[in-house]
């Protein structure tokens, strides 16, 4: 368990910033306490200071996880978001996509969302913009995705 | 349901329909129908026999079948009621019979409600054996009551009555239909009373009771009718049909049992009810036995003649084997031989108990009638009833009607007599015993509805009174009493016995029997009915068996009464307890010692008290308690003072808990609680703690610094990623801003807080002064230029004189000179006029001609009006508000300045009737009028609109085109 290096931080922040933009700083600099990112087993955890101190008492090899896992670094040092980060990304998401109930299940099974399945979308959503997918009941769905707009199909690619 | 039933009622006219309906009903109803039909068939012979027996003197046998038919129909109706589905109809039909007297009954209802409740409850008890029926009745009654209101019931009853009458008429083969109808009417009256009682019951929601009551009432009515009929029998056939009806009722139940064993159960129930009635009758019979002892022969014959019927009934009853007492009674009563034996044997027994009373009562035969009255209503109106009874005997129908009111009175009496129940004579006991069989259930019901005491005592008391007080009015009263009180018990049986007795020849006897011979009436009858001793025999037989039952019943009644008293006592005790408790709450010092009052100071006090108590356990407790209470209530001042001191000590700021070390101590203290032994003093303060804290803080700060550094790094990365300049200071500042800072409380005494004071400018004062000045200025009248004034010529005549004069005036111009020539304008005016006149050669006033002349002569001056004159500036008084002072002053300044600015140069323009050419005032009005060139403007407007439309369309199309490719 160690703090992220500057490069790692940058990679991760670039990824997260695709979805929440400048709201990223709200994650880093929280008014309600001190939170930090920790790397453990190639996974990035978003930990509060309190938990961090408590976790310091546990040897690294025995520690499975702490805080909230935001994602993991691949061997190629790319950053992949995990579903657990959705709770932190969804509130800050700048661009959102709402999917109709009919297409919801199809989407959850990994299929693309057709334009017909699109219930709502934040205006000015550009191509390849990272979005958080909501159901019509404002429930954030699996993962966050970048949007690819073709003539007929709106593809949400999980990043 | 009511409507359907009503419709069914219409169908009811034909008995076949009834049967069909019955068939529609469940098997039970079918049984009932079967019973009713066969019973009718069977009954007819029985009835005939009964009638023959009853009315041996009167060859009523041919009539009896008709009567039987009526009875059968009624019974059928009753059975239907029992069946449940159409029972309501049947009831209605029963009630219909009563309908004729419904109005009277309604009136009576209110009176009788109470009485009926009591009496009916007794009657209901009698009907108890009809449990199945009860259930059906309940439902039916419920339906009735729920579905149909009283009026509806009445209407239904009317319909039913009509139907019944029709049916009766149809059924009645003999030409006695009129009599039958009359009988029905009379019975209907009685039934009406029953119905009323039923209605009342229904009001009470005692459907069971109501059903039972209906039966009882019907029985009672029948009995009464029978009695009356009996009386009438001598007088008229009507009496016979009534008796026949009663007989039919009894016979119908009996017949039903005989017809089908399966139906026997129901019949048994009916029989049981009848038997219960018989039991009462037996009691009376027992009394009668004694009386009959002298007149044994005649009753024996009667009993024998009746015995066949009664035996059949008794056999059925025996088959049913109701309560042993009932069986005994029924059997005893039924079998003439047994009855005779019982009379002979049991007559002695009852005599032993009841003889004295009976003897006393016997002389009061009329009192028996009174007894009948006593049952419910007659007791009160004994004398009246007696007289009425005499009348009734002659006028059975009337008596029937009267009986109802009597019943009412009886009910009243019963209410009054409630207290007398305990005082019941053996007769009463016997009656009670009889009643007890039936009354016990009645009491049960009555318990539900009313108090046990009232009901039981009513019956007993009524009976007692009846025999005692109303012995004389015997017959009618008896019949009435039978109808009212005892009808429920043994009306059927009584009817049987009565019929038998009536057959024996003594109308009074049946009446007595019908009066249920409870005790005294039979005795009285026996005495009076020396000839009617025969009916008495069965009665005594019944009485012998009944004596035991009576004793049991009496015991039961006594037990019940005792239980009731115990309940009341318990209630009273509870009430007392509650009262005492409440009274104690008000604060008797004595009571307080029992209460432990926990107070803030209670610990020490309690300790002290405990010690004291140990020393002086008994005496001081009270004192201490007193002291506590008094001390807490009134002497609390001392305690309060001490408390206040303690509190002050408690709430003083403790220096040892100040600071971080103090906080640590505080935590320790909190671990120990409030135990005095572990109070943390300043001694426990650790001098080193602060240093440790500092070190810890330093460590913490170090960690925090690390984290902060990390955060800074992260933020920097964020900046680089987002390519946004994030100032940490802003973030920190934002955080700090979000944190809640202590609010500075403004303290005017502190000089530091002067900065928070809002300094008042001196301007407002100045403004006030200015405003005052302005006000004054505004108030000042505008200065009128003295340069202009109008000189009014005193001699208008001269001015407006004719042309001639003017010409003359021209010559005489000097008048102008005479006027003050100080001001040129005035002078100018007059010459102008003069000139006009001169030109026109005479004065003519016209607006238009004067234009040219006036234009040049007078000029219109455009002047700015001074602000002070303008009204809309508002009243200066409204400018008081300090906040607006400055603004107002500014405004006023502006206004002041404005006149100077506005002061427009006077323009001389030609004047045309208040307006001059090129008048500035008319410039704005160009918008409102259109000159000659309106067509031009219209054309231009159209062209413009077309152009605009084209442009809009173009733009719209362009926009569409742009949108589409995307």
PDB file of C-alpha atoms in Angstrom, chain A residues 3-4 6 9-10 13-14 17 21-22 24-25 28-31 33-38 49 52-53, chain B residues 700 703-704 707-708 710-711 713-718 720-722 724 726 728 731-732 734-735 738-739:
ATOM      1  CA  UNK A   3       0.594   6.498  -2.406  1.00  0.00           C
ATOM      2  CA  UNK A   4       0.286   6.861  -6.095  1.00  0.00           C
ATOM      3  CA  UNK A   6       2.644  11.301  -9.924  1.00  0.00           C
ATOM      4  CA  UNK A   9      -2.084   9.831 -10.385  1.00  0.00           C
ATOM      5  CA  UNK A  10      -2.092  11.565 -13.675  1.00  0.00           C
ATOM      6  CA  UNK A  13      -7.119  11.393 -12.944  1.00  0.00           C
ATOM      7  CA  UNK A  14      -7.234  11.597 -16.703  1.00  0.00           C
ATOM      8  CA  UNK A  17     -11.800  13.373 -15.441  1.00  0.00           C
ATOM      9  CA  UNK A  21     -14.440  16.669 -15.369  1.00  0.00           C
ATOM     10  CA  UNK A  22     -13.422  19.356 -13.013  1.00  0.00           C
ATOM     11  CA  UNK A  24     -12.435  15.635  -9.803  1.00  0.00           C
ATOM     12  CA  UNK A  25     -11.024  18.162  -7.484  1.00  0.00           C
ATOM     13  CA  UNK A  28      -9.341  15.103  -4.039  1.00  0.00           C
ATOM     14  CA  UNK A  29     -10.121  18.011  -1.843  1.00  0.00           C
ATOM     15  CA  UNK A  30     -13.131  17.100   0.174  1.00  0.00           C
ATOM     16  CA  UNK A  31     -14.604  19.440   2.690  1.00  0.00           C
ATOM     17  CA  UNK A  33     -12.377  15.159   5.589  1.00  0.00           C
ATOM     18  CA  UNK A  34      -9.124  14.129   4.140  1.00  0.00           C
ATOM     19  CA  UNK A  35      -9.281  11.501   1.482  1.00  0.00           C
ATOM     20  CA  UNK A  36      -6.477  10.074  -0.472  1.00  0.00           C
ATOM     21  CA  UNK A  37      -5.718   7.484  -3.091  1.00  0.00           C
ATOM     22  CA  UNK A  38      -3.700   4.477  -2.232  1.00  0.00           C
ATOM     23  CA  UNK A  49      -7.628   9.366   6.493  1.00  0.00           C
ATOM     24  CA  UNK A  52      -5.870   4.826   6.246  1.00  0.00           C
ATOM     25  CA  UNK A  53      -4.555   4.998   9.777  1.00  0.00           C
TER      26      UNK A  53
ATOM     27  CA  UNK B 700      -0.560  14.304  13.923  1.00  0.00           C
ATOM     28  CA  UNK B 703       0.900  13.122   9.225  1.00  0.00           C
ATOM     29  CA  UNK B 704      -1.513  15.748   8.226  1.00  0.00           C
ATOM     30  CA  UNK B 707      -1.408  14.095   3.558  1.00  0.00           C
ATOM     31  CA  UNK B 708      -1.681  17.737   2.712  1.00  0.00           C
ATOM     32  CA  UNK B 710      -0.027  14.508  -1.116  1.00  0.00           C
ATOM     33  CA  UNK B 711      -3.190  16.344  -1.681  1.00  0.00           C
ATOM     34  CA  UNK B 713       0.426  16.900  -5.453  1.00  0.00           C
ATOM     35  CA  UNK B 714      -2.836  15.383  -6.459  1.00  0.00           C
ATOM     36  CA  UNK B 715      -4.308  18.757  -7.014  1.00  0.00           C
ATOM     37  CA  UNK B 716      -1.412  19.716  -9.099  1.00  0.00           C
ATOM     38  CA  UNK B 717      -1.944  16.644 -11.158  1.00  0.00           C
ATOM     39  CA  UNK B 718      -5.559  17.508 -11.407  1.00  0.00           C
ATOM     40  CA  UNK B 720      -2.377  19.457 -15.174  1.00  0.00           C
ATOM     41  CA  UNK B 721      -4.980  16.958 -16.243  1.00  0.00           C
ATOM     42  CA  UNK B 722      -7.815  19.374 -16.358  1.00  0.00           C
ATOM     43  CA  UNK B 724      -7.321  24.329 -15.060  1.00  0.00           C
ATOM     44  CA  UNK B 726      -6.767  25.516  -9.293  1.00  0.00           C
ATOM     45  CA  UNK B 728      -5.178  25.747  -3.355  1.00  0.00           C
ATOM     46  CA  UNK B 731      -9.945  25.362  -2.159  1.00  0.00           C
ATOM     47  CA  UNK B 732      -8.722  25.909   1.342  1.00  0.00           C
ATOM     48  CA  UNK B 734     -13.704  27.310   0.315  1.00  0.00           C
ATOM     49  CA  UNK B 735     -13.203  24.682   2.949  1.00  0.00           C
ATOM     50  CA  UNK B 738     -17.754  25.962   4.601  1.00  0.00           C
ATOM     51  CA  UNK B 739     -16.653  25.446   8.133  1.00  0.00           C
TER      52      UNK B 739
END
